[in-house]
GROMACS .gro file of C-alpha atoms in nm:
model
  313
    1UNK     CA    1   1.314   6.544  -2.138
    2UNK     CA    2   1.159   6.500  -1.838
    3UNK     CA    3   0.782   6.470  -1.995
    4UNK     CA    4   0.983   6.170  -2.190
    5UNK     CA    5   1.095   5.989  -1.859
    6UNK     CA    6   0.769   5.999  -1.680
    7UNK     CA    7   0.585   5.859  -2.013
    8UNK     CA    8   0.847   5.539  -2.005
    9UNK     CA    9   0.762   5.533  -1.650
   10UNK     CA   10   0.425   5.515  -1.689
   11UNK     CA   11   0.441   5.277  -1.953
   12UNK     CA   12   0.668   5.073  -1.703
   13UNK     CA   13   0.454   5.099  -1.420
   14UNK     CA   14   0.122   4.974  -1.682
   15UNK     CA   15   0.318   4.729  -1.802
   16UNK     CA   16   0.444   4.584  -1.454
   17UNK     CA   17   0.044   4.595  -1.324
   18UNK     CA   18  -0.066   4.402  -1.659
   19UNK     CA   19   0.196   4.127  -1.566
   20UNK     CA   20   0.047   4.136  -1.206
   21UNK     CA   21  -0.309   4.141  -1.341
   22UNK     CA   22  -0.239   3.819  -1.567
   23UNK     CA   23  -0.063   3.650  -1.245
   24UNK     CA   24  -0.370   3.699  -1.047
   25UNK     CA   25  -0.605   3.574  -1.290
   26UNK     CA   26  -0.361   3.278  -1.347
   27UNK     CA   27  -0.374   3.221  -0.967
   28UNK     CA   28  -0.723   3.274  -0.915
   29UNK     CA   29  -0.784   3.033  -1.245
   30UNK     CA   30  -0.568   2.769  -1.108
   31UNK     CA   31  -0.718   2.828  -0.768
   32UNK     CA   32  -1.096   2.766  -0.900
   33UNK     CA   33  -0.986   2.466  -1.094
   34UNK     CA   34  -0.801   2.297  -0.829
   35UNK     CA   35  -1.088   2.475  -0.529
   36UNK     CA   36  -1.335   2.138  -0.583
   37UNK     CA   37  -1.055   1.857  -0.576
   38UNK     CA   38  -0.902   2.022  -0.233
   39UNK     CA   39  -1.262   2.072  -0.121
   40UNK     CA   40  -1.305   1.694  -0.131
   41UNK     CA   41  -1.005   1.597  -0.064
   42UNK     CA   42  -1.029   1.789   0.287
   43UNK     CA   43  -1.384   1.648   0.365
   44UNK     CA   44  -1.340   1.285   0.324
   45UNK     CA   45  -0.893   1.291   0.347
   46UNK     CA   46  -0.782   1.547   0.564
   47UNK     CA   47  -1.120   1.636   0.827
   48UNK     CA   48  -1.100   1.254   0.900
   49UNK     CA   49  -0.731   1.232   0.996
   50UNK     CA   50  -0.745   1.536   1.207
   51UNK     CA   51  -1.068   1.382   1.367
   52UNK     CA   52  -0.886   1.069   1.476
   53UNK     CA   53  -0.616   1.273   1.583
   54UNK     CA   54  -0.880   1.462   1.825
   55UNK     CA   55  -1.044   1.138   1.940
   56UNK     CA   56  -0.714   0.982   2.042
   57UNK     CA   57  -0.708   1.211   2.365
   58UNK     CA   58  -1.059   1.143   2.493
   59UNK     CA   59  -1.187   0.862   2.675
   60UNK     CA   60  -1.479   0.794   2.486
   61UNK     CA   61  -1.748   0.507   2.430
   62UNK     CA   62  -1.849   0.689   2.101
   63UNK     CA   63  -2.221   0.736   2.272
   64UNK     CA   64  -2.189   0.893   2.575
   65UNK     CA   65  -1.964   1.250   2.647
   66UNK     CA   66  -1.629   1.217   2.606
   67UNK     CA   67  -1.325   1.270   2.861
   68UNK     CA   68  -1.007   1.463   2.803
   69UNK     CA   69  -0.690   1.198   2.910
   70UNK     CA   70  -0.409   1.333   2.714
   71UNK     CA   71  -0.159   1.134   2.600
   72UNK     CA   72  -0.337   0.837   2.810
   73UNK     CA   73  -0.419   0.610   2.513
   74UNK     CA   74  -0.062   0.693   2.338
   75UNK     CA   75   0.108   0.557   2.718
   76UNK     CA   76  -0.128   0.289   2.710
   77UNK     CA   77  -0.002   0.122   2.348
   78UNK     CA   78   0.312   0.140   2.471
   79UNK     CA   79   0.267  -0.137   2.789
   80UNK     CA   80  -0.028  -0.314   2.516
   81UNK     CA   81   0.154  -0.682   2.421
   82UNK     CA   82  -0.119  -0.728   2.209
   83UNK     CA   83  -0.016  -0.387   2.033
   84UNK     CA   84   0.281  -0.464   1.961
   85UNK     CA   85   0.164  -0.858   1.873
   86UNK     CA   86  -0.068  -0.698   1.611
   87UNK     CA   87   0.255  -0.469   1.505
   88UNK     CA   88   0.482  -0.754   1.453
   89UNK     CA   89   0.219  -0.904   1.278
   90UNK     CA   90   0.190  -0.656   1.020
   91UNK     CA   91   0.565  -0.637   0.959
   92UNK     CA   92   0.517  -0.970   0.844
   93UNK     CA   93   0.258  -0.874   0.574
   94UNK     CA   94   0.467  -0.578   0.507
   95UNK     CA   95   0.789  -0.841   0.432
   96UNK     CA   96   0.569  -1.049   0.273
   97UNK     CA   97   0.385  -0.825   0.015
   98UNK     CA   98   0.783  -0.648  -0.056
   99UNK     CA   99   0.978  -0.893  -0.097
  100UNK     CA  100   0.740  -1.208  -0.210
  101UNK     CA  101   0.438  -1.002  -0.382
  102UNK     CA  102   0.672  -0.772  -0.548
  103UNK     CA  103   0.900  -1.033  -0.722
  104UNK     CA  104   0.644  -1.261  -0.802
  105UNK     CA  105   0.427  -1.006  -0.988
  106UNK     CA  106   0.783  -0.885  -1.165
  107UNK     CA  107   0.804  -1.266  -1.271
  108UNK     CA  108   0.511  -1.319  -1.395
  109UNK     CA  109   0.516  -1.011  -1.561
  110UNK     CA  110   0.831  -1.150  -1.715
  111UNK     CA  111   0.641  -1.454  -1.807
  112UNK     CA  112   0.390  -1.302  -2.034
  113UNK     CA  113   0.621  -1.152  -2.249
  114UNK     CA  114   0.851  -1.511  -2.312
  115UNK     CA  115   0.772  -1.640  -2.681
  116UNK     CA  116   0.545  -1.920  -2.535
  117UNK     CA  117   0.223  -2.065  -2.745
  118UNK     CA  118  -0.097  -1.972  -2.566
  119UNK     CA  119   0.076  -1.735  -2.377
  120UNK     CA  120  -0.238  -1.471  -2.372
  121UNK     CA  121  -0.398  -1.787  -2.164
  122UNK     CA  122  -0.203  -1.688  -1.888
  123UNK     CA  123  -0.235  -1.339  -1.914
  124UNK     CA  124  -0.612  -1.368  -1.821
  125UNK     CA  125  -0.521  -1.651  -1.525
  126UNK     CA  126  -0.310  -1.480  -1.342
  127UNK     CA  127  -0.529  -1.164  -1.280
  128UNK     CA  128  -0.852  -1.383  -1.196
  129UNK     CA  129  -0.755  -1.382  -0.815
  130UNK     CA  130  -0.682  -1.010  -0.811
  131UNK     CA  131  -1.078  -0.961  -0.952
  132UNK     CA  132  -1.221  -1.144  -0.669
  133UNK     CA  133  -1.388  -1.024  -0.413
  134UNK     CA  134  -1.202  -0.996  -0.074
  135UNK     CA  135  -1.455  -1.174   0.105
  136UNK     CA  136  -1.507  -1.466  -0.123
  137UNK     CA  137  -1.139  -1.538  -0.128
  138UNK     CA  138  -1.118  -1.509   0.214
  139UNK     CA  139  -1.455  -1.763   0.270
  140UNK     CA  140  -1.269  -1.968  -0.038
  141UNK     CA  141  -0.924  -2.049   0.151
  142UNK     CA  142  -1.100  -2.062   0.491
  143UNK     CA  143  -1.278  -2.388   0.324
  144UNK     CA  144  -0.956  -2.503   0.181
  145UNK     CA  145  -0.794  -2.454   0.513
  146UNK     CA  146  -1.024  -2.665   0.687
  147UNK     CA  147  -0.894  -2.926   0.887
  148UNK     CA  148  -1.094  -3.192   0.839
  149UNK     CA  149  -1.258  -3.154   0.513
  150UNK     CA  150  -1.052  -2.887   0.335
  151UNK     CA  151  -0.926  -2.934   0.000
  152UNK     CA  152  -0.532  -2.917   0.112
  153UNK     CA  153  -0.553  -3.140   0.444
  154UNK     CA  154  -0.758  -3.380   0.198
  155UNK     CA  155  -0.441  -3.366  -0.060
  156UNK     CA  156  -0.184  -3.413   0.248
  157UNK     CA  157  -0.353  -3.712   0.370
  158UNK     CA  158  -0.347  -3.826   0.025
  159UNK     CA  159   0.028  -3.810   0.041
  160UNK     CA  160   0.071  -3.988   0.393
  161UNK     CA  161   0.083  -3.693   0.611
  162UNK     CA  162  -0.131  -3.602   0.908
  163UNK     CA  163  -0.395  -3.298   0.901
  164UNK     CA  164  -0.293  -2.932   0.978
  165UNK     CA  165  -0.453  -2.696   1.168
  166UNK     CA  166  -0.373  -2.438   0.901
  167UNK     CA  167  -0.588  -2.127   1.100
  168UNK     CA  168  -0.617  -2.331   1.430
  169UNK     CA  169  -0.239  -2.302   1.505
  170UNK     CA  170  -0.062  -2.007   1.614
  171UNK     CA  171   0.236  -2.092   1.472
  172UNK     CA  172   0.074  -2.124   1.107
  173UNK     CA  173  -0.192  -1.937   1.092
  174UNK     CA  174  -0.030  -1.576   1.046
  175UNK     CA  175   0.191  -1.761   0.749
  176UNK     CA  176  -0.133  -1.954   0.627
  177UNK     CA  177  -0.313  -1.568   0.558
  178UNK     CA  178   0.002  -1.411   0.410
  179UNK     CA  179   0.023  -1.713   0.155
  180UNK     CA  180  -0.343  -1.601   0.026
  181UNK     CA  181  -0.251  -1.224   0.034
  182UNK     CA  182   0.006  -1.277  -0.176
  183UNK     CA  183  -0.196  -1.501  -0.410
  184UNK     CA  184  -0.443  -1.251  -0.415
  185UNK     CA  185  -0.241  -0.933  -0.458
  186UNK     CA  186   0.068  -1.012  -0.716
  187UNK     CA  187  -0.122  -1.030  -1.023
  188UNK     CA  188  -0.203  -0.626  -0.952
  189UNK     CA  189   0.205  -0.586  -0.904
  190UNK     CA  190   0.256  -0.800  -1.209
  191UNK     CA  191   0.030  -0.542  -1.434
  192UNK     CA  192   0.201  -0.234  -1.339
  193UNK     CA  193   0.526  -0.408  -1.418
  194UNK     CA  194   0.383  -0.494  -1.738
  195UNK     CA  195   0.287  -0.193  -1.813
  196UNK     CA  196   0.665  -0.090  -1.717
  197UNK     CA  197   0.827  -0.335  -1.926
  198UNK     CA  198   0.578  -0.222  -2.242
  199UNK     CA  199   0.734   0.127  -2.224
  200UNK     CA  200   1.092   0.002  -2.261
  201UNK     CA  201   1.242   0.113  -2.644
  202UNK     CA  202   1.301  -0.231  -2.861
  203UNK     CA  203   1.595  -0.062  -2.956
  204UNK     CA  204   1.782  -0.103  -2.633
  205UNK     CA  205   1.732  -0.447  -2.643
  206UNK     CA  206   1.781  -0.457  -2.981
  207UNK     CA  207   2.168  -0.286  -2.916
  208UNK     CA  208   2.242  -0.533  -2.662
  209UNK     CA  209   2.149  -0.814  -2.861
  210UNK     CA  210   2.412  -0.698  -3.113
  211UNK     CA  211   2.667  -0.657  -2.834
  212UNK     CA  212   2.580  -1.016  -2.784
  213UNK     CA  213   2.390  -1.002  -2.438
  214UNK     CA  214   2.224  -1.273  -2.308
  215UNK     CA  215   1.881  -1.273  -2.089
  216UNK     CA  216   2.010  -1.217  -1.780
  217UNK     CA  217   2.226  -0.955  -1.840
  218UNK     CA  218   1.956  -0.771  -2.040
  219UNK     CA  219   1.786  -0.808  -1.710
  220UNK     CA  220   2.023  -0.675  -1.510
  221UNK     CA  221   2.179  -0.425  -1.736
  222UNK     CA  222   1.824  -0.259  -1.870
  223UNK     CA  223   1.502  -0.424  -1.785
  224UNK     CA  224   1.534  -0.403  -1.373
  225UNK     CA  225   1.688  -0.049  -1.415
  226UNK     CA  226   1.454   0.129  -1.660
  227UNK     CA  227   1.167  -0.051  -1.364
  228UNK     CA  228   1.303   0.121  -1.075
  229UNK     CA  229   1.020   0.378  -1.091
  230UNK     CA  230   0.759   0.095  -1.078
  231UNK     CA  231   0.967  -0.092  -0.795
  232UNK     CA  232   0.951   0.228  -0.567
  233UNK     CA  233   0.544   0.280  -0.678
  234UNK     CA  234   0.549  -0.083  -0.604
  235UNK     CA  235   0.715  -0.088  -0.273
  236UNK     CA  236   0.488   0.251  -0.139
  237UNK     CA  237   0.151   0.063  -0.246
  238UNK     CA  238   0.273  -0.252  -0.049
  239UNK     CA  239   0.363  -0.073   0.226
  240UNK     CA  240   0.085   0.125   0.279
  241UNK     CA  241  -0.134  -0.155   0.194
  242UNK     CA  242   0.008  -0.394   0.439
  243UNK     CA  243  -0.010  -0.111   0.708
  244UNK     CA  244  -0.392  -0.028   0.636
  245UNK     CA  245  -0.463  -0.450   0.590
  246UNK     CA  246  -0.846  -0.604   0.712
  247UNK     CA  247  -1.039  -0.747   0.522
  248UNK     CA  248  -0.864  -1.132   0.434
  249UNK     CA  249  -0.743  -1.114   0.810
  250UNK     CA  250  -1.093  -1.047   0.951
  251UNK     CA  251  -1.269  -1.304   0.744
  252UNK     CA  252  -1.042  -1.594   0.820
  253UNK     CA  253  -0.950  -1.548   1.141
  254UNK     CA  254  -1.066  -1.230   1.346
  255UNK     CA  255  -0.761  -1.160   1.477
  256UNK     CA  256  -0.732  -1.511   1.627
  257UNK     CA  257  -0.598  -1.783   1.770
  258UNK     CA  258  -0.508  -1.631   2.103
  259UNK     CA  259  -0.412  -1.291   1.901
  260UNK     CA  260  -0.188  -1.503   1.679
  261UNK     CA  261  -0.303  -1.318   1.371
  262UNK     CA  262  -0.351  -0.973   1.480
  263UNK     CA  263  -0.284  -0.677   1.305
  264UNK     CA  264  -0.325  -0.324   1.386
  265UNK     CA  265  -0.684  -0.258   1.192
  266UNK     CA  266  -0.826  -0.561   1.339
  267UNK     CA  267  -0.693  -0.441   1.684
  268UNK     CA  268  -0.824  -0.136   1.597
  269UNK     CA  269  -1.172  -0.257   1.448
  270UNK     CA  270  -1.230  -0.452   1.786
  271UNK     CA  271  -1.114  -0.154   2.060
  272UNK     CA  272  -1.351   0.088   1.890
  273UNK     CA  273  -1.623  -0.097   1.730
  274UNK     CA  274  -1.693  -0.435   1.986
  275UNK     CA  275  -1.532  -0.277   2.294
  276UNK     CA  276  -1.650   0.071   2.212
  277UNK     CA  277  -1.330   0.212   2.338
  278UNK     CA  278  -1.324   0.480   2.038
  279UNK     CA  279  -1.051   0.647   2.226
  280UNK     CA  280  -0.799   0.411   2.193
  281UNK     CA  281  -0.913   0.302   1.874
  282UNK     CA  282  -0.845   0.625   1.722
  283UNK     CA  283  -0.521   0.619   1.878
  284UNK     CA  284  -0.438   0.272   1.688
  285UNK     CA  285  -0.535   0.443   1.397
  286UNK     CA  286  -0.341   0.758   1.350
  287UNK     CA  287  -0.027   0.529   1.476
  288UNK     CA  288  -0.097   0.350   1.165
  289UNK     CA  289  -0.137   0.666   0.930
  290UNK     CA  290   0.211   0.811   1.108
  291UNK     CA  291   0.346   0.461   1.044
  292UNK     CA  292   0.225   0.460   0.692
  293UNK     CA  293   0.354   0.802   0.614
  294UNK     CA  294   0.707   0.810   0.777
  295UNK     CA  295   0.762   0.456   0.542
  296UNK     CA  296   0.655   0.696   0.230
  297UNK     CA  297   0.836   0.925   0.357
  298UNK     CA  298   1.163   0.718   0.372
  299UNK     CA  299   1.084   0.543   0.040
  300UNK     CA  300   1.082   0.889  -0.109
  301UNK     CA  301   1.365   1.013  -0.014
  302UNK     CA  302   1.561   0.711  -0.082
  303UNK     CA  303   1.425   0.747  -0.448
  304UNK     CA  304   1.517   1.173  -0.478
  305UNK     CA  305   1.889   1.047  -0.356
  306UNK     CA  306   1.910   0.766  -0.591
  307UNK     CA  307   1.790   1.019  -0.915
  308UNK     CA  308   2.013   1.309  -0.743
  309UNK     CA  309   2.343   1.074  -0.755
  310UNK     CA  310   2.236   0.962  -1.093
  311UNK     CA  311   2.216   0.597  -1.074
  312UNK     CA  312   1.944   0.400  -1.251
  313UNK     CA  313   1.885   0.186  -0.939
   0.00000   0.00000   0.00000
């Protein structure tokens, strides 16, 4: 009897390390697979964050040695009017790109699928602007903006009205870049929405047309709920995107008039690179990747309480 119990328990014990033995393969499998992506991922994601983070509490010219401060450059933003200018400024692009971008590319998106001749036209127009290059959109409007001899002073004069000083004047010039941005950016919205509205079932449609629906309500009723996935993916890439904005900014402006269209990375840009106060620069920076990330953060919660509860949108 006994010989009988320690041979199960063997067996038991044999059995229990084979199921360990498979785990750590599994692991260490998994681990080697995943080992190059995270290796990367540190290097070029993760060692540059921290390094920013690091820089933030030196004084530093980015040549010479650099000097502990603290929280110095953090105390600093905080009494900087041109910080919080350049903040203000890009809660504008962040409004803009969520509420204007968004829509529009859901609209258009809407568009290509209306029984319309020629309608395969516009599905290669609207995306043009979203191939160009940055800079040569940015060079492109900065012509059509000018105030002599640009293209939409020439077609306001036309029409009896006097020039504008689109990029001259403080008080247009922020809404004069957000109008290209959005130009520029809601064809990309308006394919992922497409690609949304592809994956609906015909049938649901289908059902509602027999319950005698009309357009709007299969809008409201299927199309807009079945998208919310796409909205929030929507809403975190406009967010972040607004947040981490240069380029069109840069180009058209630099930062100008009087600060009147500056945002955080060209704040940023100009502290570390043309006053070589790295220090504070890097301090601009990771408030901008905290910024970024607490929005996500939000967005993504919102989104886990809205499946938890159960509703569509």
């Amino acid at each position: 009897m006994e010989t009988e119990l320690t041979a199960s328990k063997s067996k038991g014990m044999k059995s229990k390390r084979k199921t360990i033995d498979k785990k750590v393969k599994k692991t260490i499998t998994i681990s080697l697979f995943i080992a190059p992506a995270l290796i990367i991922y540190s290097l070029y994601v993760i060692y540059p964050i921290l390094t920013t983070l690091n820089y933030s509490f030196f004084e530093w010219n980015g040549i010479s040695d650099k000097v502990f401060i603290g929280l110095d450059n953090y105390s600093k933003m905080l009494n900087d009017d041109v910080f919080w200018l350049s903040l203000k400024n890009n809660a504008w692009v962040v409004l803009a790109s969520v509420f204007i971008q968004i829509p529009l590319g859901l609209l258009m998106a809407l568009f290509l699928f209306a029984p319309i001749r020629g309608i395969r036209f516009f599905n290669g127009i609207y995306f043009i602007p979203f191939l160009m290059s940055t800079v040569a959109v940015g060079i492109l409007w900065r012509l059509m903006y000018d105030p002599i001899n640009g293209t939409i002073n020439q077609l306001i004069n036309f029409l009896g009205f006097e020039n504008i000083a689109w990029l001259s004047d403080k008080n247009t010039a922020i809404f004069s870049v957000l109008l290209v941005i959005v130009w520029q950016f809601a064809p990309f919205y308006m394919i992922l929405f497409k690609a949304g509205i592809v994956g609906i079932s015909e049938e649901m449609y289908e059902a509602a047309d027999i319950d005698g629906a009309n357009y709007l309500q299969k809008f409201a009723k299927i199309t807009l709920p079945l998208l919310a996935p796409t909205i929030v993916t929507s809403s975190i890439l406009a967010i972040v995107g607004s947040l981490k904005s240069f380029d069109l900014f840069y180009i058209m402006t630099g930062g100008g008039p009087n600060h009147g269209t500056e945002i955080l990375g060209t704040y940023m840009y100009k502290q570390a690179f043309v006053n070589f106060n790295m220090g504070y620069g890097s301090a601009i920076a990771f408030v901008m990747f905290i910024l970024a990330l607490v929005v996500v953060i939000i967005i993504q919660y919102l989104d886990y309480y809205r499946k938890k509860k159960g509703d569509l949108l």
